[in-house]
Short mmCIF file of C-alpha atoms in Angstrom, two decimals:
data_model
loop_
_atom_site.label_atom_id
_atom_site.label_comp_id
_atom_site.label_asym_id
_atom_site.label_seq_id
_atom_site.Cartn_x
_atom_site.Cartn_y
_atom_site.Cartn_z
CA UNK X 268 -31.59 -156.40 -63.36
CA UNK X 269 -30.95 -153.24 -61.26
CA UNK X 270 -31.47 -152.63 -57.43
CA UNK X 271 -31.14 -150.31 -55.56
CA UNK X 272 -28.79 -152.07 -53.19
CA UNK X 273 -27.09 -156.00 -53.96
CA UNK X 274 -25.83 -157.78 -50.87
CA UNK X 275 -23.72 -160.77 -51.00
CA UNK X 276 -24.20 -163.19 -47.96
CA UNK X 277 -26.97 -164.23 -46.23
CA UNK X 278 -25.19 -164.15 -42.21
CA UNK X 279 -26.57 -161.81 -39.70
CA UNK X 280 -24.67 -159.11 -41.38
CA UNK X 281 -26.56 -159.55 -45.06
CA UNK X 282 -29.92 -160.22 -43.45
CA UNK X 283 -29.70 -157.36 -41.25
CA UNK X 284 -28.45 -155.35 -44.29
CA UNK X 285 -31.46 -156.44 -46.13
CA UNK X 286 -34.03 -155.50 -43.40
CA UNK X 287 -32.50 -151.72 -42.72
CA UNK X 288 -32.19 -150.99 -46.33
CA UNK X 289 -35.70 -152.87 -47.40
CA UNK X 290 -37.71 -150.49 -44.28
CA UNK X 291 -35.82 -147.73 -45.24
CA UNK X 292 -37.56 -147.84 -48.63
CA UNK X 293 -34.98 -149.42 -50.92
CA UNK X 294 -35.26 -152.29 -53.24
CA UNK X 295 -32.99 -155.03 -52.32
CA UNK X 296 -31.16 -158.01 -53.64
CA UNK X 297 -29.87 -160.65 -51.48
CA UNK X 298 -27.51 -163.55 -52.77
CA UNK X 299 -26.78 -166.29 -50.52
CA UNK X 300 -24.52 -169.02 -51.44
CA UNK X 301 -26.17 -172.10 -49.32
CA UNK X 302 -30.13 -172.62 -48.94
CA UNK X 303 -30.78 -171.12 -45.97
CA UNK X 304 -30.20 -167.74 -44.50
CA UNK X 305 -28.02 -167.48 -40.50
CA UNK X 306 -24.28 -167.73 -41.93
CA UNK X 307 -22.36 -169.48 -39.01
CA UNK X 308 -25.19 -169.68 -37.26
CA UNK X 309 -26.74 -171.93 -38.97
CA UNK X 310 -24.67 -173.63 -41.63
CA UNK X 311 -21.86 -174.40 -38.62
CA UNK X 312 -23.91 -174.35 -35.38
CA UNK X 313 -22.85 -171.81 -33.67
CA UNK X 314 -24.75 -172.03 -30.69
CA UNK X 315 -24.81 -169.03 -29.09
CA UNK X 316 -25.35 -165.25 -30.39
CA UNK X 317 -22.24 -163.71 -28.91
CA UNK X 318 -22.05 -159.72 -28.50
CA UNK X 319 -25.57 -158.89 -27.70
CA UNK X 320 -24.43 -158.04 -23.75
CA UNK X 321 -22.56 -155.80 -21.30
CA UNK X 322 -21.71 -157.62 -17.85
CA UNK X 323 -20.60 -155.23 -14.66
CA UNK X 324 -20.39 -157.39 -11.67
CA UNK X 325 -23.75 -158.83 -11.43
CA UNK X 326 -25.82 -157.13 -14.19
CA UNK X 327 -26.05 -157.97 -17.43
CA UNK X 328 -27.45 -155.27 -19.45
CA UNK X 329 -27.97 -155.50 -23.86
CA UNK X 330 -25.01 -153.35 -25.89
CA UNK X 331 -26.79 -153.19 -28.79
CA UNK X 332 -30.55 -152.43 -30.10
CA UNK X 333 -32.01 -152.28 -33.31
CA UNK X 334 -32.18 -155.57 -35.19
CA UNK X 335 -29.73 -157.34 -33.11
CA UNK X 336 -31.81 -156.82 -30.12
CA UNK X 337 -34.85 -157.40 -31.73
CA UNK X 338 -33.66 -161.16 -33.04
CA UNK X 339 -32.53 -161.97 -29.52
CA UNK X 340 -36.30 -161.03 -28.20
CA UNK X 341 -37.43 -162.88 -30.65
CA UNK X 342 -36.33 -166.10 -30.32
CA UNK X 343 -36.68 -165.67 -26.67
CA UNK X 344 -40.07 -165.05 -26.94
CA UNK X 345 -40.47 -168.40 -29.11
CA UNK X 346 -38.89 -170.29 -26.79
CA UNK X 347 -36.01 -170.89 -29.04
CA UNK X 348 -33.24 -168.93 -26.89
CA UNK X 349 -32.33 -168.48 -23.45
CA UNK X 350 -30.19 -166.23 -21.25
CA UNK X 351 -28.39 -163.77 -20.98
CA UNK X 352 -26.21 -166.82 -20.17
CA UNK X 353 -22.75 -165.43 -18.10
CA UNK X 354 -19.41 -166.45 -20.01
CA UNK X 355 -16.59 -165.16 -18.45
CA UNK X 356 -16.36 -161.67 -17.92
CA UNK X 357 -19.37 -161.72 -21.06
CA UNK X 358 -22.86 -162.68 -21.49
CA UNK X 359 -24.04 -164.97 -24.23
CA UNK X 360 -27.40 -166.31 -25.80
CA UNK X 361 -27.95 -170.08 -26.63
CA UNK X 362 -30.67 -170.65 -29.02
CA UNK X 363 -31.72 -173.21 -31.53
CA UNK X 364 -30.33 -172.80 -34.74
CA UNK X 365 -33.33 -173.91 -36.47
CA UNK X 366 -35.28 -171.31 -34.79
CA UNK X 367 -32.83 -168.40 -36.49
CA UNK X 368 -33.58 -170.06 -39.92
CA UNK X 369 -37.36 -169.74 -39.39
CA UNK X 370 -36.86 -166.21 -38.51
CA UNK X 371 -34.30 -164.90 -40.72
CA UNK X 372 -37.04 -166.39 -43.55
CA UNK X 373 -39.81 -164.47 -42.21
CA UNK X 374 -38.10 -161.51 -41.82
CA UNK X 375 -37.16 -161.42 -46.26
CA UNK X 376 -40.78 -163.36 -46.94
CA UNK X 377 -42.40 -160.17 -44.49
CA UNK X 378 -40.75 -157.59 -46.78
CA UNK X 379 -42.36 -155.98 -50.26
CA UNK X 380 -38.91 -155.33 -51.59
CA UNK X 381 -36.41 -157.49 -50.78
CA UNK X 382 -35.13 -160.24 -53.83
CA UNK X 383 -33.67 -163.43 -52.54
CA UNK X 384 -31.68 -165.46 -54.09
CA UNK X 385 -30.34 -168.49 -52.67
CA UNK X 386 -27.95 -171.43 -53.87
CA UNK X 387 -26.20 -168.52 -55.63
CA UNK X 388 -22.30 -167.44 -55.76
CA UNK X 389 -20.66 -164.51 -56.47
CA UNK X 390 -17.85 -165.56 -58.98
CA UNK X 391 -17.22 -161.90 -60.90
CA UNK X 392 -16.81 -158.27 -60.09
CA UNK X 393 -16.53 -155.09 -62.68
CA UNK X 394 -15.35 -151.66 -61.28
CA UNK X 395 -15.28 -148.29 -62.81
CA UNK X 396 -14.19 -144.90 -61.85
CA UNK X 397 -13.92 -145.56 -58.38
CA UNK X 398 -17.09 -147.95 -58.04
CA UNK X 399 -18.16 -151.51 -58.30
CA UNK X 400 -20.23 -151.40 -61.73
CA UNK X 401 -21.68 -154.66 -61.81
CA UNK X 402 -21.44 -158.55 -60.38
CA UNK X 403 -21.83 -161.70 -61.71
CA UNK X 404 -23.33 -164.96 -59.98
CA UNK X 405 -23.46 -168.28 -60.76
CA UNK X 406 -26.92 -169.94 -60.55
CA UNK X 407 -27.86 -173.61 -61.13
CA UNK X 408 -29.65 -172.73 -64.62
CA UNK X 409 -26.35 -170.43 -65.31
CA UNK X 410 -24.87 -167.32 -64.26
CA UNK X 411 -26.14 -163.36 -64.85
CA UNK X 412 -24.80 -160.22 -64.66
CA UNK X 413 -26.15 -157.55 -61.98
CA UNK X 414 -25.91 -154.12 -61.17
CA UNK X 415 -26.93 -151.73 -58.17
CA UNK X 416 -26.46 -148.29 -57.07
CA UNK X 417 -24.39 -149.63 -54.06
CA UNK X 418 -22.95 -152.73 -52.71
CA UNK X 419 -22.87 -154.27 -49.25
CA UNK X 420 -19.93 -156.89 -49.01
CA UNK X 421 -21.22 -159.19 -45.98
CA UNK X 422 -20.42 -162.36 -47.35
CA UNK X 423 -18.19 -163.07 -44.23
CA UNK X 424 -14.91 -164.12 -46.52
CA UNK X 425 -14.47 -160.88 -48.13
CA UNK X 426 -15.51 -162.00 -51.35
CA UNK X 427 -17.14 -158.95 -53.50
CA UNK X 428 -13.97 -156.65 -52.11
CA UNK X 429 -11.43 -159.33 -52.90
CA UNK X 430 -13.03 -159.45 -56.64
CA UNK X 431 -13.39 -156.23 -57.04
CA UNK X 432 -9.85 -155.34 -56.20
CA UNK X 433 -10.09 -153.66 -53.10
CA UNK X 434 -7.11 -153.96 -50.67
CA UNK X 435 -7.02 -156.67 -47.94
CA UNK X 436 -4.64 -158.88 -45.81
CA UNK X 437 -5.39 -162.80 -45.66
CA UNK X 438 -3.21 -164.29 -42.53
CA UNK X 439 -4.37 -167.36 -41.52
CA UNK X 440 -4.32 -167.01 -37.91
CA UNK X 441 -7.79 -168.00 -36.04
CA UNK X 442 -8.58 -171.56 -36.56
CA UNK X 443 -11.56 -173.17 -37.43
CA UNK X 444 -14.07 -175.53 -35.11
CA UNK X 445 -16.94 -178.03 -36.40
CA UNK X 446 -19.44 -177.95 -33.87
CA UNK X 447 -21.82 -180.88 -33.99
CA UNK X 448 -25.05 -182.18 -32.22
CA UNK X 449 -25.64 -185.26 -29.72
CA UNK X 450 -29.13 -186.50 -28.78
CA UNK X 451 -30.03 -188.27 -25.94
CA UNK X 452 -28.08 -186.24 -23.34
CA UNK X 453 -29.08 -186.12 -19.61
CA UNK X 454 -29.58 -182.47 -19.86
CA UNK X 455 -30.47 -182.11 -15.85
CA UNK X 456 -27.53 -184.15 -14.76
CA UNK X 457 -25.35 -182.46 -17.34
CA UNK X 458 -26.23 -179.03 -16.17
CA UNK X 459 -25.99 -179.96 -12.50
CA UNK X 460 -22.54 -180.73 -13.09
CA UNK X 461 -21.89 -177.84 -14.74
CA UNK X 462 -19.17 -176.26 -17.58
CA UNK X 463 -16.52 -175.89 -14.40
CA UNK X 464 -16.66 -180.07 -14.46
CA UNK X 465 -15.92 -180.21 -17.80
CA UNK X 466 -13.22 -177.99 -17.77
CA UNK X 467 -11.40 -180.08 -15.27
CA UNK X 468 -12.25 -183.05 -17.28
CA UNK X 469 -11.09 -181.89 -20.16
CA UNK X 470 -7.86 -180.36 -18.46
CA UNK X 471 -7.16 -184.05 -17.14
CA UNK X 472 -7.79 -185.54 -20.18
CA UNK X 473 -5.08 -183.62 -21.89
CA UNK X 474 -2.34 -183.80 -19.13
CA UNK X 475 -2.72 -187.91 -18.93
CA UNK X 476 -2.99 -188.01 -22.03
CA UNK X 477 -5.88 -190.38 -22.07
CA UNK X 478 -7.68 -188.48 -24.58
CA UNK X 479 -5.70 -186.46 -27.63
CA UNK X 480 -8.28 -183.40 -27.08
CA UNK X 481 -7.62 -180.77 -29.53
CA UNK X 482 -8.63 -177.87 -27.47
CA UNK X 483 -8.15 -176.75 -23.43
CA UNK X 484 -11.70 -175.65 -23.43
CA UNK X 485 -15.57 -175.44 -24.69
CA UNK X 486 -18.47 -176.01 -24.00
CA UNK X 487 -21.90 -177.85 -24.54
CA UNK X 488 -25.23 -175.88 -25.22
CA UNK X 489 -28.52 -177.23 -24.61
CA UNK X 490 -31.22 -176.48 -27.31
CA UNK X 491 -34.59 -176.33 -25.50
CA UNK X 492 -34.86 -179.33 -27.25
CA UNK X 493 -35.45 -182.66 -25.14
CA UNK X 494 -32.12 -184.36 -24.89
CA UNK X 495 -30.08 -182.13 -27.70
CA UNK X 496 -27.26 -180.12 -27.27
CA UNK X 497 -24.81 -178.66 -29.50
CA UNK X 498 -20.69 -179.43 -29.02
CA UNK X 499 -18.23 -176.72 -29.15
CA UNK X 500 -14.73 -178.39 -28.43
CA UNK X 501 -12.75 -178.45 -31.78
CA UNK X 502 -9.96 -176.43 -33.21
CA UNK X 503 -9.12 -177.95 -36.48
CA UNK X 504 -5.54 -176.91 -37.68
CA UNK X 505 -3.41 -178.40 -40.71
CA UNK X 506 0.00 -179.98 -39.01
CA UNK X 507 -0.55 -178.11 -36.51
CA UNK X 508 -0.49 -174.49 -38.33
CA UNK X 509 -3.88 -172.41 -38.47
CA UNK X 510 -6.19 -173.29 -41.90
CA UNK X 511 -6.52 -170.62 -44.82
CA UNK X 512 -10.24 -171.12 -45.53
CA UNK X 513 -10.45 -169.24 -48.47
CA UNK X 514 -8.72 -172.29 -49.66
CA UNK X 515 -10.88 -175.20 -51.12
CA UNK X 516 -7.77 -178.14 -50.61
CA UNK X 517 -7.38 -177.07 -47.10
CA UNK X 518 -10.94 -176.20 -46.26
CA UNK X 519 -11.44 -180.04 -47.50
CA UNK X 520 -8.45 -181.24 -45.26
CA UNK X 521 -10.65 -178.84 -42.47
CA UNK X 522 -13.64 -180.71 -42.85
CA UNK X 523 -12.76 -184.20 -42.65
CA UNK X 524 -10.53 -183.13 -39.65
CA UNK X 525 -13.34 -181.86 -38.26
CA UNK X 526 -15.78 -184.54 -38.67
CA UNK X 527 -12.77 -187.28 -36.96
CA UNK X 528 -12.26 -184.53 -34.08
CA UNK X 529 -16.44 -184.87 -33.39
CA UNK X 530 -16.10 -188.58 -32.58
CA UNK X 531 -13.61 -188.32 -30.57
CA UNK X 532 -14.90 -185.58 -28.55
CA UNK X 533 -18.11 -187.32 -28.28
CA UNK X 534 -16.45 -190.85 -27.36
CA UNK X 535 -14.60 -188.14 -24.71
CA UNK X 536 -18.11 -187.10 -23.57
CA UNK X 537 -19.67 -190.55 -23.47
CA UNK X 538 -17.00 -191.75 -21.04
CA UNK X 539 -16.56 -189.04 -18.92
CA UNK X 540 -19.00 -186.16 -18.72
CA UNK X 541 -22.17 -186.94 -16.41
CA UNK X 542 -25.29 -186.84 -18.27
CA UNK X 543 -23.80 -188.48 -21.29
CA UNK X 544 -23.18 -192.11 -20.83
CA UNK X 545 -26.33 -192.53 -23.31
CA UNK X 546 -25.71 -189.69 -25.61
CA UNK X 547 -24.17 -190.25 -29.43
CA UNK X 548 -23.13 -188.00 -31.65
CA UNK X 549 -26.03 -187.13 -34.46
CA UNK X 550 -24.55 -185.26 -36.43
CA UNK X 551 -22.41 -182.26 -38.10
CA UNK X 552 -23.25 -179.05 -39.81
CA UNK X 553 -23.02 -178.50 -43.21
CA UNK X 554 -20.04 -176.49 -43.11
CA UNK X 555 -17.03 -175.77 -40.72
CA UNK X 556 -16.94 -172.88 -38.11
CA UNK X 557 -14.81 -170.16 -39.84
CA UNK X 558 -13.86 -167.53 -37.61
CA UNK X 559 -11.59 -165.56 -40.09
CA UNK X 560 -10.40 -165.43 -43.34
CA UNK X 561 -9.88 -162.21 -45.64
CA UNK X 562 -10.38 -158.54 -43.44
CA UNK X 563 -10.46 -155.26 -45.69
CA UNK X 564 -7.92 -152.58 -45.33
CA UNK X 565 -10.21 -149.84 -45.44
CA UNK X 566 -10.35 -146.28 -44.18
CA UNK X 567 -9.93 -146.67 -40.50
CA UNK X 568 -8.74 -150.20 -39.39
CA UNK X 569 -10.39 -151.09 -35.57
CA UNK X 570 -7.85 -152.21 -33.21
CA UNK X 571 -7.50 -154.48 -30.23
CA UNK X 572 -6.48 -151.41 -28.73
CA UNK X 573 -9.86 -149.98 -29.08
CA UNK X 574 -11.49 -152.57 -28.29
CA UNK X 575 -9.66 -152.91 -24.55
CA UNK X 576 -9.76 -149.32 -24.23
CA UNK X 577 -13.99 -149.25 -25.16
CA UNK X 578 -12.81 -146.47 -27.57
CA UNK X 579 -15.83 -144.07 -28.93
CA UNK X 580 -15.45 -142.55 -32.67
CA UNK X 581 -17.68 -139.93 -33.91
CA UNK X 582 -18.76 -142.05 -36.57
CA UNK X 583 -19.40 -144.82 -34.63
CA UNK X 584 -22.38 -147.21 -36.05
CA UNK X 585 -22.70 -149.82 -33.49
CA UNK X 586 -21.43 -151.27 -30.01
CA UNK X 587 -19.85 -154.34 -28.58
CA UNK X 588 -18.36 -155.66 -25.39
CA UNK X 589 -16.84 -159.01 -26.96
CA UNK X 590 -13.36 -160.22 -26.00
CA UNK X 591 -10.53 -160.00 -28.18
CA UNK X 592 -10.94 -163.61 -28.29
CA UNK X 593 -8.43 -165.61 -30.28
CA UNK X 594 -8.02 -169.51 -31.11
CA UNK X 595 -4.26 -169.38 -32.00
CA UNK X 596 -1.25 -172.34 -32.02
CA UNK X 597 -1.90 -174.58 -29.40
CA UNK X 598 -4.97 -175.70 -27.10
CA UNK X 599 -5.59 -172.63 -25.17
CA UNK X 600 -7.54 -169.40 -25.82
CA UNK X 601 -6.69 -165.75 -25.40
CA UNK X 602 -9.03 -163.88 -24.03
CA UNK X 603 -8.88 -160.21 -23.08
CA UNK X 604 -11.83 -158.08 -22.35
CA UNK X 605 -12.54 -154.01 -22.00
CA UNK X 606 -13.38 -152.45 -18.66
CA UNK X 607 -16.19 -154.04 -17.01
CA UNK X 608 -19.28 -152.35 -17.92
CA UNK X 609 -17.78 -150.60 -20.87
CA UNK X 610 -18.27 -150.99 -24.37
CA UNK X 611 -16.71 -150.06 -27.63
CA UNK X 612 -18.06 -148.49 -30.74
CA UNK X 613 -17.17 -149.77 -35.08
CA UNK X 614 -16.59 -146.98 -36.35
CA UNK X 615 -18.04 -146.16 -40.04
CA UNK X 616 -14.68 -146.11 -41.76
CA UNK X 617 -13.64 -149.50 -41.11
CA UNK X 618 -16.56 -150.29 -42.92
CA UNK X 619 -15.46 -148.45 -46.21
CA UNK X 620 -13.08 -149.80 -48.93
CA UNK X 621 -10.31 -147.14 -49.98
CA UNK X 622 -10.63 -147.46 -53.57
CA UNK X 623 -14.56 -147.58 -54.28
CA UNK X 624 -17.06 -145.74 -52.92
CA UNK X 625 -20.25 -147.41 -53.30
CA UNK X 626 -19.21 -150.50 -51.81
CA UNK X 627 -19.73 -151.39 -48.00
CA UNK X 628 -17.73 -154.38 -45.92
CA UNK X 629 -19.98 -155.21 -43.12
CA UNK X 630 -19.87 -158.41 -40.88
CA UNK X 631 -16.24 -160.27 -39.82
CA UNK X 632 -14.50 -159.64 -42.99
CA UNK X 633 -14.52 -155.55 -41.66
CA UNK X 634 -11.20 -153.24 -42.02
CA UNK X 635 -9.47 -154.68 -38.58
CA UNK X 636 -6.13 -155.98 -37.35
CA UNK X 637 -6.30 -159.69 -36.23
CA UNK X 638 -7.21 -158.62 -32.35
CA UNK X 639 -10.02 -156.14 -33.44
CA UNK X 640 -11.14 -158.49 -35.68
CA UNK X 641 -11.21 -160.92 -33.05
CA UNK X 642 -13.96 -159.34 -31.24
CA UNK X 643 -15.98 -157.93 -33.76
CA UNK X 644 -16.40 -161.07 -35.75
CA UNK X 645 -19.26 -162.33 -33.63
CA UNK X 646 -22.91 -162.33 -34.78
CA UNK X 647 -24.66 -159.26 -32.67
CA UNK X 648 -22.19 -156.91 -33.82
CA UNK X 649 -21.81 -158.21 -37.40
CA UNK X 650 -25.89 -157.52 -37.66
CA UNK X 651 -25.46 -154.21 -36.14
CA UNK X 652 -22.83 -153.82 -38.89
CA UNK X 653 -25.75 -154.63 -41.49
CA UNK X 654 -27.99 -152.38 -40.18
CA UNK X 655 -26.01 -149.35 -40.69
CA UNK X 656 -24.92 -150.93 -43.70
CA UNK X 657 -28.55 -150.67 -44.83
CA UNK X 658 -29.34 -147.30 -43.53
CA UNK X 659 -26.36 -146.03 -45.50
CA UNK X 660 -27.27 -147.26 -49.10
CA UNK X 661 -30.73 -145.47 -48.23
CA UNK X 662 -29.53 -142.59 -47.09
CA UNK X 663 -26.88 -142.30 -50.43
CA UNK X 664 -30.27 -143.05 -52.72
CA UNK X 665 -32.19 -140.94 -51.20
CA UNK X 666 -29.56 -137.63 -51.71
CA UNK X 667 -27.80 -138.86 -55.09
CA UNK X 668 -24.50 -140.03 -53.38
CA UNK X 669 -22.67 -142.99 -52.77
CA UNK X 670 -22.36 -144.55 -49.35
CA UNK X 671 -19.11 -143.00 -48.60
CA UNK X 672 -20.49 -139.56 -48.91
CA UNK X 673 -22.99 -139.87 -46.95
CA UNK X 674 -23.38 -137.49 -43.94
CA UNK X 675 -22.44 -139.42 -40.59
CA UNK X 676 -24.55 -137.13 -38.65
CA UNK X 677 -28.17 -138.27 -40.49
CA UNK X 678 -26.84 -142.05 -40.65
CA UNK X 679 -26.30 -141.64 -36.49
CA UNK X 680 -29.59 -140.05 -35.95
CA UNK X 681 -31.39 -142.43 -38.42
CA UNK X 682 -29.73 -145.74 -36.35
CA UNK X 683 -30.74 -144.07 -32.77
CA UNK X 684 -34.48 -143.45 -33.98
CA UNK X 685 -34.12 -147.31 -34.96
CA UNK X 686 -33.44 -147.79 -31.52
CA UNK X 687 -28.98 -148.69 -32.12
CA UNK X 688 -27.23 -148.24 -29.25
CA UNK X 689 -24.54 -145.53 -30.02
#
């Protein structure tokens, strides 16, 4: 089987990979290991679409365009999101996870050429002369041997670059959360007393010591769904030191951790948060909340220097205004943000393996130290990742070249007539 581009991960980074490079003409392949397209937003419950906004003092305008502002419209317009929402110095967008399933799905069903293949793993890689050759996944009814003209790498974890040989750093450093749902909340009372409350009570909690809480922070999201939110409180760690989830013992260790933390946080809730005296916990999402594991060391590696200093490059492919935001040792969270008002642009290169060049790494698993990648891991500026992932392999079939020959000039105009923020 031959495409024209092969994608491996169905997140916001291999969707939006899939949609550029499908309307820019291309036949596509898509391999997704779960059922279900969304990544972390779906399989872990997210919650929120982080990196869609710029705040400066009291507006709150969109950083991005192009696909990732189109999903955010859209799910608005369904009633399945809400906000901009203000987080700290930030802006985020609740929504309902279900609602980015149904979408993602319409958005591969809607396309002519775009091959999806889900409950499927990458397990193999071939390389020749400076390129990925050829892949092999393992299916239910076996496994089979592909091969493209170029490859996006968005499965999140590194895993086509890793296999293929491509150089990389795996520090476990961010840890993991397990988000989970409760039903039956007070939403009105809940809201009235407001995420400031529950920072307090959490902050008590900890310093009595009433409650072993294994995080200084979080939140809880309403759905748009009578009585439903979603709980972001956890930070799973492994005696105490951060998990390496590219590791099936600890990611088991990581799960069941995960799933203990959830009723405590919800017996935390029950007792002490108002609108929850009725609540329970219904249940968890089919995966932890990975925030990092493997990040490529590629041709230009994006900094947390950059991202503080909203640095421009002249390849630059997409914007952001995230935090550096990192869950390290301990229950607190570092967060430092650029300028008010100021964004920060991926550049191309970090997108780009040294050693192959018809392979792309687009979504968290990007060429980044541990701060850059701590703001560009989140899910608006992974999918503006995909698109110009996309636009790329078209732009590389349509001139007889590979992906990192392609001439950054077209691939800029091409993303601004898609309406990408630059």
């Amino acid at each position: 089987m031959d495409f024209d581009v092969l994608i491996i991960g169905g997140g916001p980074a291999g969707v939006a990979a899939a949609r550029a490079a499908s309307e820019e003409g291309l036949n596509v392949l898509l391999v997704e290991k779960c059922g279900f397209l969304g990544g972390n937003l779906t399989s872990s419950l997210v919650g929120t679409i982080g990196g869609l906004f710029v705040r400066e003092e009291d507006s709150i305008d969109y950083a991005v365009g192009g696909i990732p502002r189109d999903c955010a419209e859209a799910l608005k317009s369904r009633g399945l999101a809400y906000g901009p929402v203000p987080w700290e110095q930030t802006a985020v967008l609740p929504h309902a996870p279900w609602g980015v399933k149904k979408l993602f799905d319409e958005w591969i069903e809607s396309a002519r050429n775009i091959n999806l293949m889900l409950h499927t793993s990458l397990i193999g890689a071939e390389t020749e002369d400076r390129m990925v050759s050829r892949i092999t996944i393992q299916k239910r009814n076996g496994h089979a041997t592909l091969s493209a003209r170029n490859f996006i790498d968005a499965s999140g974890d590194g895993d086509l670059f890793f296999l293929s040989g491509a150089a990389g750093e795996n520090t476990p450093v961010q840890f993991p959360t397990l988000n989970f749902y409760m039903h039956n909340v007070n939403i009105a009372e809940a809201l009235t007393a407001g995420l400031a409350t529950l920072q307090t009570l959490i902050r008590e909690a900890i310093q009595t010591g009433e409650y072993d809480l294994p995080r200084a922070g979080g939140a809880v999201i309403p759905t748009m769904r009578p009585g439903e939110v979603i709980v972001a409180m956890g930070r799973v760690s492994i005696d105490g030191k951060p998990v390496d989830c590219t590791d099936p013992e600890q990611l088991t260790i990581a799960e069941i951790e995960g799933r203990k933390q959830a009723v405590l946080l919800s017996e935390f809730l029950k007792a002490k948060m108002p609108g929850f005296a009725d609540a329970y916990l219904s249940d968890t999402p089919c995966k932890i909340g990975i925030r990092s594991t493997r990040r490529l060391s590629g041709r230009y590696r994006l900094t947390g220097e950059d991202v503080l200093g909203a640095a421009d490059f002249q390849d630059g492919i997409c914007r952001s205004a995230w935090p550096v935001e990192l869950h390290l040792e301990g229950k607190e969270t570092v967060l430092e943000f650029p300028p008010p008002g100021k964004t920060y642009a991926i550049p191309y290169r970090a997108l780009l393996p040294a050693e192959f060049d018809n392979l792309i790494v687009a979504g968290r698993c990007l060429s980044a130290t541990v701060e850059g990648q701590g703001s560009a891991r989140v899910s608006a500026t992974a999918m503006g990742m995909g698109e110009a992932a996309g636009v790329a392999c078209a732009i590389a079939s349509e001139n007889n070249t590979n992906v990192a020959d392609i001439d950054i000039g077209e691939l800029r105009g091409r993303l601004k007539k898609r309406g990408v923020l630059l």
